[in-house]
PDB file of C-alpha atoms in Angstrom:
ATOM      1  CA  MET A   1       0.000   0.000   0.000  1.00  0.00           C
ATOM      2  CA  LYS A   2       1.696   3.183  -1.188  1.00  0.00           C
ATOM      3  CA  LEU A   3       1.629   5.987   1.358  1.00  0.00           C
ATOM      4  CA  SER A   4       1.390   9.637   0.352  1.00  0.00           C
ATOM      5  CA  VAL A   5       2.251  12.315   2.898  1.00  0.00           C
ATOM      6  CA  VAL A   6       0.740  15.742   2.193  1.00  0.00           C
ATOM      7  CA  ILE A   7       2.568  18.625   3.863  1.00  0.00           C
ATOM      8  CA  PRO A   8       1.331  22.234   3.576  1.00  0.00           C
ATOM      9  CA  ALA A   9       4.160  24.739   3.809  1.00  0.00           C
ATOM     10  CA  TYR A  10       4.083  28.526   4.054  1.00  0.00           C
ATOM     11  CA  ASN A  11       7.390  30.247   4.858  1.00  0.00           C
ATOM     12  CA  GLU A  12       8.939  27.062   6.267  1.00  0.00           C
ATOM     13  CA  GLU A  13      12.474  27.263   4.852  1.00  0.00           C
ATOM     14  CA  GLU A  14      14.022  26.526   8.268  1.00  0.00           C
ATOM     15  CA  SER A  15      11.620  23.777   9.337  1.00  0.00           C
ATOM     16  CA  LEU A  16      11.415  21.789   6.101  1.00  0.00           C
ATOM     17  CA  PRO A  17      14.973  20.349   5.869  1.00  0.00           C
ATOM     18  CA  PRO A  18      14.945  18.544   9.253  1.00  0.00           C
ATOM     19  CA  THR A  19      11.295  17.554   8.815  1.00  0.00           C
ATOM     20  CA  LEU A  20      11.685  16.079   5.343  1.00  0.00           C
ATOM     21  CA  ARG A  21      14.990  14.361   6.099  1.00  0.00           C
ATOM     22  CA  LEU A  22      13.660  12.625   9.213  1.00  0.00           C
ATOM     23  CA  LEU A  23      10.383  11.706   7.522  1.00  0.00           C
ATOM     24  CA  TYR A  24      12.146  10.197   4.510  1.00  0.00           C
ATOM     25  CA  GLN A  25      14.695   8.348   6.645  1.00  0.00           C
ATOM     26  CA  THR A  26      11.975   6.889   8.868  1.00  0.00           C
ATOM     27  CA  LEU A  27       9.730   5.690   6.029  1.00  0.00           C
ATOM     28  CA  ALA A  28      12.710   4.265   4.118  1.00  0.00           C
ATOM     29  CA  LYS A  29      13.973   2.486   7.250  1.00  0.00           C
ATOM     30  CA  HIS A  30      10.624   0.738   7.644  1.00  0.00           C
ATOM     31  CA  GLY A  31      10.463  -0.131   3.942  1.00  0.00           C
ATOM     32  CA  ILE A  32       7.211   1.764   3.346  1.00  0.00           C
ATOM     33  CA  PRO A  33       6.576   2.646  -0.322  1.00  0.00           C
ATOM     34  CA  HIS A  34       5.763   6.321  -0.276  1.00  0.00           C
ATOM     35  CA  GLU A  35       5.842   9.795  -1.721  1.00  0.00           C
ATOM     36  CA  ILE A  36       6.232  13.047   0.185  1.00  0.00           C
ATOM     37  CA  CYS A  37       4.013  15.746  -1.346  1.00  0.00           C
ATOM     38  CA  VAL A  38       4.722  19.288  -0.204  1.00  0.00           C
ATOM     39  CA  THR A  39       2.436  22.135  -1.184  1.00  0.00           C
ATOM     40  CA  ASN A  40       4.358  25.386  -1.167  1.00  0.00           C
ATOM     41  CA  ASP A  41       1.557  27.788  -0.337  1.00  0.00           C
ATOM     42  CA  ASN A  42       2.990  30.704  -2.310  1.00  0.00           C
ATOM     43  CA  SER A  43       5.699  31.284   0.310  1.00  0.00           C
ATOM     44  CA  LYS A  44       7.530  34.570   0.482  1.00  0.00           C
ATOM     45  CA  ASP A  45      10.825  33.147   1.799  1.00  0.00           C
ATOM     46  CA  GLY A  46      13.175  30.468   0.433  1.00  0.00           C
ATOM     47  CA  THR A  47      10.777  27.539   0.858  1.00  0.00           C
ATOM     48  CA  LEU A  48      10.650  26.770  -2.868  1.00  0.00           C
ATOM     49  CA  ASN A  49      14.466  26.842  -3.186  1.00  0.00           C
ATOM     50  CA  VAL A  50      14.752  24.441  -0.256  1.00  0.00           C
ATOM     51  CA  LEU A  51      12.300  22.032  -1.880  1.00  0.00           C
ATOM     52  CA  GLU A  52      14.115  22.178  -5.214  1.00  0.00           C
ATOM     53  CA  ARG A  53      17.451  21.409  -3.567  1.00  0.00           C
ATOM     54  CA  LEU A  54      16.202  18.580  -1.362  1.00  0.00           C
ATOM     55  CA  ALA A  55      14.345  16.900  -4.231  1.00  0.00           C
ATOM     56  CA  ALA A  56      17.406  17.099  -6.475  1.00  0.00           C
ATOM     57  CA  THR A  57      20.053  15.987  -3.992  1.00  0.00           C
ATOM     58  CA  GLU A  58      18.674  14.164  -0.952  1.00  0.00           C
ATOM     59  CA  ILE A  59      15.082  12.957  -1.049  1.00  0.00           C
ATOM     60  CA  PRO A  60      14.114  10.990  -4.177  1.00  0.00           C
ATOM     61  CA  THR A  61      10.507  10.497  -3.037  1.00  0.00           C
ATOM     62  CA  LEU A  62       9.874  14.225  -2.647  1.00  0.00           C
ATOM     63  CA  VAL A  63       7.434  15.909  -5.016  1.00  0.00           C
ATOM     64  CA  TYR A  64       6.328  19.488  -4.569  1.00  0.00           C
ATOM     65  CA  TYR A  65       3.819  21.937  -5.949  1.00  0.00           C
ATOM     66  CA  THR A  66       3.248  25.649  -5.623  1.00  0.00           C
ATOM     67  CA  ASN A  67      -0.325  26.638  -4.889  1.00  0.00           C
ATOM     68  CA  PRO A  68      -0.776  29.941  -6.781  1.00  0.00           C
ATOM     69  CA  GLY A  69      -3.931  30.800  -4.830  1.00  0.00           C
ATOM     70  CA  PRO A  70      -6.205  31.160  -3.134  1.00  0.00           C
ATOM     71  CA  ASN A  71      -3.884  30.512  -0.222  1.00  0.00           C
ATOM     72  CA  GLY A  72      -4.345  29.339   3.350  1.00  0.00           C
ATOM     73  CA  PHE A  73      -3.767  26.130   5.299  1.00  0.00           C
ATOM     74  CA  GLY A  74      -6.931  24.423   4.093  1.00  0.00           C
ATOM     75  CA  TYR A  75      -6.365  25.393   0.476  1.00  0.00           C
ATOM     76  CA  ALA A  76      -2.775  24.103   0.635  1.00  0.00           C
ATOM     77  CA  VAL A  77      -3.845  20.743   2.067  1.00  0.00           C
ATOM     78  CA  ARG A  78      -6.645  20.456  -0.482  1.00  0.00           C
ATOM     79  CA  TYR A  79      -4.170  21.205  -3.273  1.00  0.00           C
ATOM     80  CA  GLY A  80      -2.122  18.214  -2.167  1.00  0.00           C
ATOM     81  CA  LEU A  81      -5.181  15.988  -1.654  1.00  0.00           C
ATOM     82  CA  GLU A  82      -6.124  16.545  -5.301  1.00  0.00           C
ATOM     83  CA  ARG A  83      -2.688  15.444  -6.539  1.00  0.00           C
ATOM     84  CA  PHE A  84      -1.315  12.597  -4.421  1.00  0.00           C
ATOM     85  CA  SER A  85      -0.762   9.211  -6.069  1.00  0.00           C
ATOM     86  CA  GLY A  86      -0.794   6.778  -3.129  1.00  0.00           C
ATOM     87  CA  ASP A  87      -3.343   4.271  -1.878  1.00  0.00           C
ATOM     88  CA  CYS A  88      -3.592   6.186   1.389  1.00  0.00           C
ATOM     89  CA  VAL A  89      -2.678   9.704   2.431  1.00  0.00           C
ATOM     90  CA  ALA A  90      -1.638  11.404   5.662  1.00  0.00           C
ATOM     91  CA  VAL A  91      -1.659  15.084   6.526  1.00  0.00           C
ATOM     92  CA  PHE A  92       1.642  15.957   8.211  1.00  0.00           C
ATOM     93  CA  MET A  93       2.956  19.259   9.555  1.00  0.00           C
ATOM     94  CA  ALA A  94       5.986  21.007   8.035  1.00  0.00           C
ATOM     95  CA  ASP A  95       7.279  22.087  11.463  1.00  0.00           C
ATOM     96  CA  LEU A  96       7.886  18.486  12.655  1.00  0.00           C
ATOM     97  CA  SER A  97       5.283  18.801  15.393  1.00  0.00           C
ATOM     98  CA  ASP A  98       4.199  15.321  14.250  1.00  0.00           C
ATOM     99  CA  ASP A  99       6.454  12.291  14.756  1.00  0.00           C
ATOM    100  CA  PRO A 100       7.309  10.149  11.690  1.00  0.00           C
ATOM    101  CA  GLU A 101       7.384   7.045  13.913  1.00  0.00           C
ATOM    102  CA  ASP A 102       3.744   7.751  14.780  1.00  0.00           C
ATOM    103  CA  LEU A 103       2.976   7.826  11.060  1.00  0.00           C
ATOM    104  CA  VAL A 104       4.484   4.350  10.745  1.00  0.00           C
ATOM    105  CA  ARG A 105       2.158   3.180  13.518  1.00  0.00           C
ATOM    106  CA  PHE A 106      -0.819   4.748  11.720  1.00  0.00           C
ATOM    107  CA  TYR A 107       0.165   2.981   8.497  1.00  0.00           C
ATOM    108  CA  ASN A 108       0.608  -0.414  10.166  1.00  0.00           C
ATOM    109  CA  LYS A 109      -2.704  -0.002  11.984  1.00  0.00           C
ATOM    110  CA  MET A 110      -4.469   0.611   8.685  1.00  0.00           C
ATOM    111  CA  LEU A 111      -2.798  -2.446   7.146  1.00  0.00           C
ATOM    112  CA  ASP A 112      -3.617  -4.694  10.105  1.00  0.00           C
ATOM    113  CA  SER A 113      -7.222  -3.627  10.669  1.00  0.00           C
ATOM    114  CA  ASP A 114      -8.208  -2.512   7.146  1.00  0.00           C
ATOM    115  CA  VAL A 115      -9.996   0.567   8.501  1.00  0.00           C
ATOM    116  CA  ASP A 116     -10.856   3.466   6.214  1.00  0.00           C
ATOM    117  CA  ALA A 117      -8.996   6.006   8.358  1.00  0.00           C
ATOM    118  CA  VAL A 118      -6.640   6.249  11.330  1.00  0.00           C
ATOM    119  CA  PHE A 119      -6.975   9.228  13.658  1.00  0.00           C
ATOM    120  CA  GLY A 120      -4.295  10.387  16.060  1.00  0.00           C
ATOM    121  CA  SER A 121      -5.026  11.398  19.645  1.00  0.00           C
ATOM    122  CA  ARG A 122      -2.605  13.381  21.753  1.00  0.00           C
ATOM    123  CA  TRP A 123      -4.811  13.027  24.823  1.00  0.00           C
ATOM    124  CA  GLU A 124      -5.326   9.261  25.092  1.00  0.00           C
ATOM    125  CA  LYS A 125      -3.068   6.977  27.127  1.00  0.00           C
ATOM    126  CA  GLY A 126       0.213   6.787  25.255  1.00  0.00           C
ATOM    127  CA  GLY A 127      -0.214  10.236  23.698  1.00  0.00           C
ATOM    128  CA  LYS A 128       2.103  13.105  24.557  1.00  0.00           C
ATOM    129  CA  VAL A 129       2.483  16.851  24.059  1.00  0.00           C
ATOM    130  CA  VAL A 130       5.774  18.724  24.445  1.00  0.00           C
ATOM    131  CA  ASP A 131       5.882  22.473  25.084  1.00  0.00           C
ATOM    132  CA  TYR A 132       2.181  22.897  24.321  1.00  0.00           C
ATOM    133  CA  PRO A 133       1.116  26.523  24.997  1.00  0.00           C
ATOM    134  CA  PRO A 134      -1.156  26.510  28.103  1.00  0.00           C
ATOM    135  CA  LEU A 135      -3.841  28.814  26.657  1.00  0.00           C
ATOM    136  CA  LYS A 136      -3.900  26.865  23.392  1.00  0.00           C
ATOM    137  CA  LYS A 137      -4.314  23.634  25.386  1.00  0.00           C
ATOM    138  CA  ILE A 138      -7.316  24.991  27.295  1.00  0.00           C
ATOM    139  CA  ILE A 139      -8.982  26.174  24.097  1.00  0.00           C
ATOM    140  CA  ASN A 140      -8.189  22.860  22.420  1.00  0.00           C
ATOM    141  CA  ARG A 141      -9.793  20.763  25.132  1.00  0.00           C
ATOM    142  CA  ILE A 142     -12.902  22.974  25.268  1.00  0.00           C
ATOM    143  CA  ALA A 143     -13.272  22.891  21.482  1.00  0.00           C
ATOM    144  CA  ASN A 144     -12.908  19.119  21.309  1.00  0.00           C
ATOM    145  CA  PHE A 145     -15.361  18.665  24.182  1.00  0.00           C
ATOM    146  CA  ILE A 146     -17.926  20.742  22.295  1.00  0.00           C
ATOM    147  CA  VAL A 147     -17.377  18.687  19.130  1.00  0.00           C
ATOM    148  CA  ARG A 148     -17.844  15.439  21.065  1.00  0.00           C
ATOM    149  CA  ILE A 149     -21.082  16.592  22.685  1.00  0.00           C
ATOM    150  CA  VAL A 150     -22.596  18.162  19.566  1.00  0.00           C
ATOM    151  CA  MET A 151     -21.707  15.275  17.249  1.00  0.00           C
ATOM    152  CA  GLY A 152     -22.282  12.502  19.790  1.00  0.00           C
ATOM    153  CA  ILE A 153     -18.867  10.885  19.293  1.00  0.00           C
ATOM    154  CA  LYS A 154     -16.212   9.560  21.670  1.00  0.00           C
ATOM    155  CA  TYR A 155     -13.151  10.633  19.705  1.00  0.00           C
ATOM    156  CA  ASN A 156     -11.397  13.341  21.719  1.00  0.00           C
ATOM    157  CA  ASP A 157      -8.947  15.019  19.306  1.00  0.00           C
ATOM    158  CA  THR A 158     -10.886  16.038  16.208  1.00  0.00           C
ATOM    159  CA  THR A 159      -8.846  19.244  15.761  1.00  0.00           C
ATOM    160  CA  ASN A 160      -5.633  17.206  15.449  1.00  0.00           C
ATOM    161  CA  ALA A 161      -4.583  17.534  11.793  1.00  0.00           C
ATOM    162  CA  PHE A 162      -2.416  14.394  11.903  1.00  0.00           C
ATOM    163  CA  LYS A 163      -4.585  11.673  10.351  1.00  0.00           C
ATOM    164  CA  LEU A 164      -4.359   8.944   7.706  1.00  0.00           C
ATOM    165  CA  TYR A 165      -7.062   8.203   5.113  1.00  0.00           C
ATOM    166  CA  LYS A 166      -7.480   5.635   2.379  1.00  0.00           C
ATOM    167  CA  ARG A 167      -7.804   7.091  -1.101  1.00  0.00           C
ATOM    168  CA  GLU A 168     -11.433   5.896  -1.295  1.00  0.00           C
ATOM    169  CA  THR A 169     -12.174   7.715   1.952  1.00  0.00           C
ATOM    170  CA  ILE A 170     -10.799  10.997   0.635  1.00  0.00           C
ATOM    171  CA  GLU A 171     -12.853  10.612  -2.529  1.00  0.00           C
ATOM    172  CA  GLY A 172     -15.921   9.781  -0.456  1.00  0.00           C
ATOM    173  CA  ILE A 173     -15.774  12.900   1.729  1.00  0.00           C
ATOM    174  CA  LYS A 174     -15.472  15.381  -1.123  1.00  0.00           C
ATOM    175  CA  PRO A 175     -16.210  18.132  -1.931  1.00  0.00           C
ATOM    176  CA  PHE A 176     -14.146  19.981   0.642  1.00  0.00           C
ATOM    177  CA  LEU A 177     -15.463  23.255   2.036  1.00  0.00           C
ATOM    178  CA  ALA A 178     -12.955  24.549   4.585  1.00  0.00           C
ATOM    179  CA  PRO A 179     -10.241  26.933   3.345  1.00  0.00           C
ATOM    180  CA  HIS A 180      -8.397  27.291   6.647  1.00  0.00           C
ATOM    181  CA  PHE A 181      -7.462  25.208   9.701  1.00  0.00           C
ATOM    182  CA  ASN A 182     -11.095  24.167  10.049  1.00  0.00           C
ATOM    183  CA  LEU A 183     -10.312  21.590   7.355  1.00  0.00           C
ATOM    184  CA  THR A 184      -8.782  19.547  10.186  1.00  0.00           C
ATOM    185  CA  VAL A 185     -12.305  19.219  11.618  1.00  0.00           C
ATOM    186  CA  GLU A 186     -14.120  18.803   8.320  1.00  0.00           C
ATOM    187  CA  LEU A 187     -12.167  15.741   7.144  1.00  0.00           C
ATOM    188  CA  PRO A 188     -12.684  13.446  10.172  1.00  0.00           C
ATOM    189  CA  LEU A 189     -16.242  14.558  10.927  1.00  0.00           C
ATOM    190  CA  LYS A 190     -17.337  13.945   7.348  1.00  0.00           C
ATOM    191  CA  ALA A 191     -15.658  10.530   7.427  1.00  0.00           C
ATOM    192  CA  ILE A 192     -17.495   9.635  10.641  1.00  0.00           C
ATOM    193  CA  VAL A 193     -20.861  11.002   9.500  1.00  0.00           C
ATOM    194  CA  ARG A 194     -20.610   9.242   6.156  1.00  0.00           C
ATOM    195  CA  GLY A 195     -19.988   5.862   7.728  1.00  0.00           C
ATOM    196  CA  TYR A 196     -16.269   5.278   7.142  1.00  0.00           C
ATOM    197  CA  SER A 197     -14.548   3.072   9.681  1.00  0.00           C
ATOM    198  CA  PHE A 198     -11.659   4.426  11.739  1.00  0.00           C
ATOM    199  CA  ALA A 199      -9.193   3.494  14.458  1.00  0.00           C
ATOM    200  CA  VAL A 200      -7.607   5.827  17.013  1.00  0.00           C
ATOM    201  CA  VAL A 201      -3.870   5.640  17.721  1.00  0.00           C
ATOM    202  CA  PRO A 202      -2.099   7.746  20.383  1.00  0.00           C
ATOM    203  CA  ASN A 203       0.407  10.188  18.952  1.00  0.00           C
ATOM    204  CA  SER A 204       2.812  12.842  20.169  1.00  0.00           C
ATOM    205  CA  TRP A 205       2.996  16.558  19.411  1.00  0.00           C
ATOM    206  CA  THR A 206       6.066  18.779  19.813  1.00  0.00           C
ATOM    207  CA  ASN A 207       6.047  22.544  19.478  1.00  0.00           C
ATOM    208  CA  ARG A 208       7.900  24.015  16.511  1.00  0.00           C
ATOM    209  CA  LYS A 209      11.552  25.064  16.761  1.00  0.00           C
ATOM    210  CA  TYR A 210      11.540  27.571  13.908  1.00  0.00           C
ATOM    211  CA  GLY A 211       9.180  30.249  12.655  1.00  0.00           C
ATOM    212  CA  GLU A 212       5.716  31.087  13.896  1.00  0.00           C
ATOM    213  CA  SER A 213       2.512  29.080  14.085  1.00  0.00           C
ATOM    214  CA  LYS A 214       0.105  29.869  11.242  1.00  0.00           C
ATOM    215  CA  LEU A 215      -2.953  29.116  13.394  1.00  0.00           C
ATOM    216  CA  LYS A 216      -4.623  32.302  14.634  1.00  0.00           C
ATOM    217  CA  ILE A 217      -7.063  31.106  17.273  1.00  0.00           C
ATOM    218  CA  LYS A 218      -9.118  34.304  17.466  1.00  0.00           C
ATOM    219  CA  GLU A 219      -9.809  34.100  13.728  1.00  0.00           C
ATOM    220  CA  MET A 220     -10.906  30.465  13.719  1.00  0.00           C
ATOM    221  CA  GLY A 221     -13.834  30.233  16.150  1.00  0.00           C
ATOM    222  CA  SER A 222     -16.615  31.019  13.691  1.00  0.00           C
ATOM    223  CA  ARG A 223     -14.970  28.916  10.974  1.00  0.00           C
ATOM    224  CA  TYR A 224     -14.805  25.838  13.197  1.00  0.00           C
ATOM    225  CA  PHE A 225     -18.416  26.476  14.200  1.00  0.00           C
ATOM    226  CA  PHE A 226     -19.486  26.662  10.548  1.00  0.00           C
ATOM    227  CA  ILE A 227     -17.947  23.278   9.726  1.00  0.00           C
ATOM    228  CA  LEU A 228     -19.318  21.719  12.906  1.00  0.00           C
ATOM    229  CA  MET A 229     -22.852  22.895  12.048  1.00  0.00           C
ATOM    230  CA  TYR A 230     -22.495  21.689   8.458  1.00  0.00           C
ATOM    231  CA  CYS A 231     -21.498  18.192   9.596  1.00  0.00           C
ATOM    232  CA  LEU A 232     -24.272  18.152  12.205  1.00  0.00           C
ATOM    233  CA  ILE A 233     -26.867  19.067   9.564  1.00  0.00           C
ATOM    234  CA  GLU A 234     -25.536  16.400   7.221  1.00  0.00           C
ATOM    235  CA  LYS A 235     -25.668  13.802   9.992  1.00  0.00           C
ATOM    236  CA  TYR A 236     -29.340  14.347  10.769  1.00  0.00           C
ATOM    237  CA  PHE A 237     -30.894  15.745   7.601  1.00  0.00           C
ATOM    238  CA  SER A 238     -29.050  14.338   4.560  1.00  0.00           C
ATOM    239  CA  GLN A 239     -31.028  11.065   4.657  1.00  0.00           C
ATOM    240  CA  GLY A 240     -27.746   9.204   4.202  1.00  0.00           C
ATOM    241  CA  ASP A 241     -27.262  10.524   0.650  1.00  0.00           C
ATOM    242  CA  PHE A 242     -23.512  10.899   1.176  1.00  0.00           C
ATOM    243  CA  ARG A 243     -22.830   7.746   3.188  1.00  0.00           C
ATOM    244  CA  LYS A 244     -20.199   5.224   2.193  1.00  0.00           C
ATOM    245  CA  LYS A 245     -21.526   2.890  -0.461  1.00  0.00           C
ATOM    246  CA  THR A 246     -21.355  -0.733   0.632  1.00  0.00           C
ATOM    247  CA  THR A 247     -21.905  -3.834  -1.479  1.00  0.00           C
ATOM    248  CA  SER A 248     -25.335  -4.375   0.024  1.00  0.00           C
ATOM    249  CA  SER A 249     -26.456  -0.789  -0.520  1.00  0.00           C
ATOM    250  CA  VAL A 250     -25.301  -0.865  -4.131  1.00  0.00           C
ATOM    251  CA  SER A 251     -27.170  -4.098  -4.809  1.00  0.00           C
ATOM    252  CA  GLN A 252     -30.317  -2.720  -3.167  1.00  0.00           C
ATOM    253  CA  SER A 253     -30.246   0.422  -5.280  1.00  0.00           C
ATOM    254  CA  VAL A 254     -29.788  -1.638  -8.437  1.00  0.00           C
ATOM    255  CA  SER A 255     -32.687  -3.947  -7.533  1.00  0.00           C
ATOM    256  CA  ARG A 256     -35.027  -0.966  -7.189  1.00  0.00           C
TER     257      ARG A 256
END
């Protein structure tokens, strides 16, 4: 099963070299067939030059694109999700806040259990956060609590971007709506609402060493709320029109 890793990058010239080197080394060490797909989100620094150099000299599985616009985290991820070539795809952060060894565990979990998606959780037993800003942590836990109550789910880390999806799952949860960080909520909630199976694996998160976080919390509240309400409406009022098509459902529709 070929793994694609989609990485959005905006002004990440310092973070990308250590991130991409460690990611490539880890996946190669475990013998995982893969491609690393970086979307340069129209960066204003040397991000594109870094990608060109690494692809030419160090990382043969690296492919990269420049998203001409519109720009933003969600648009950059979506740009990569329209272009990856693997059988499954993970969203991974350019700042190495995600651990490549966790990605290997996600991949093996998908192989072993044949689930449609694997979700990470930083807050389950075995999960870990390093240097997590205290205010951001409080807001995170409140936001995830609200998502759990509103959607009636047990999963406790919906806002965690680090997740792995089969290609069929990605195709099944289109079209994408979110242009910003609220895409991290849209993808898993749509997968859950539409009946795709998933497993939860503890993962770690480490604060970035270089640059600044692109997430502006005060700008995201209404956007997260919009996606949450959309998924809630789909869950209760779509009559299952968007649910995963199973063999039985296909045969029933044909018989009618």
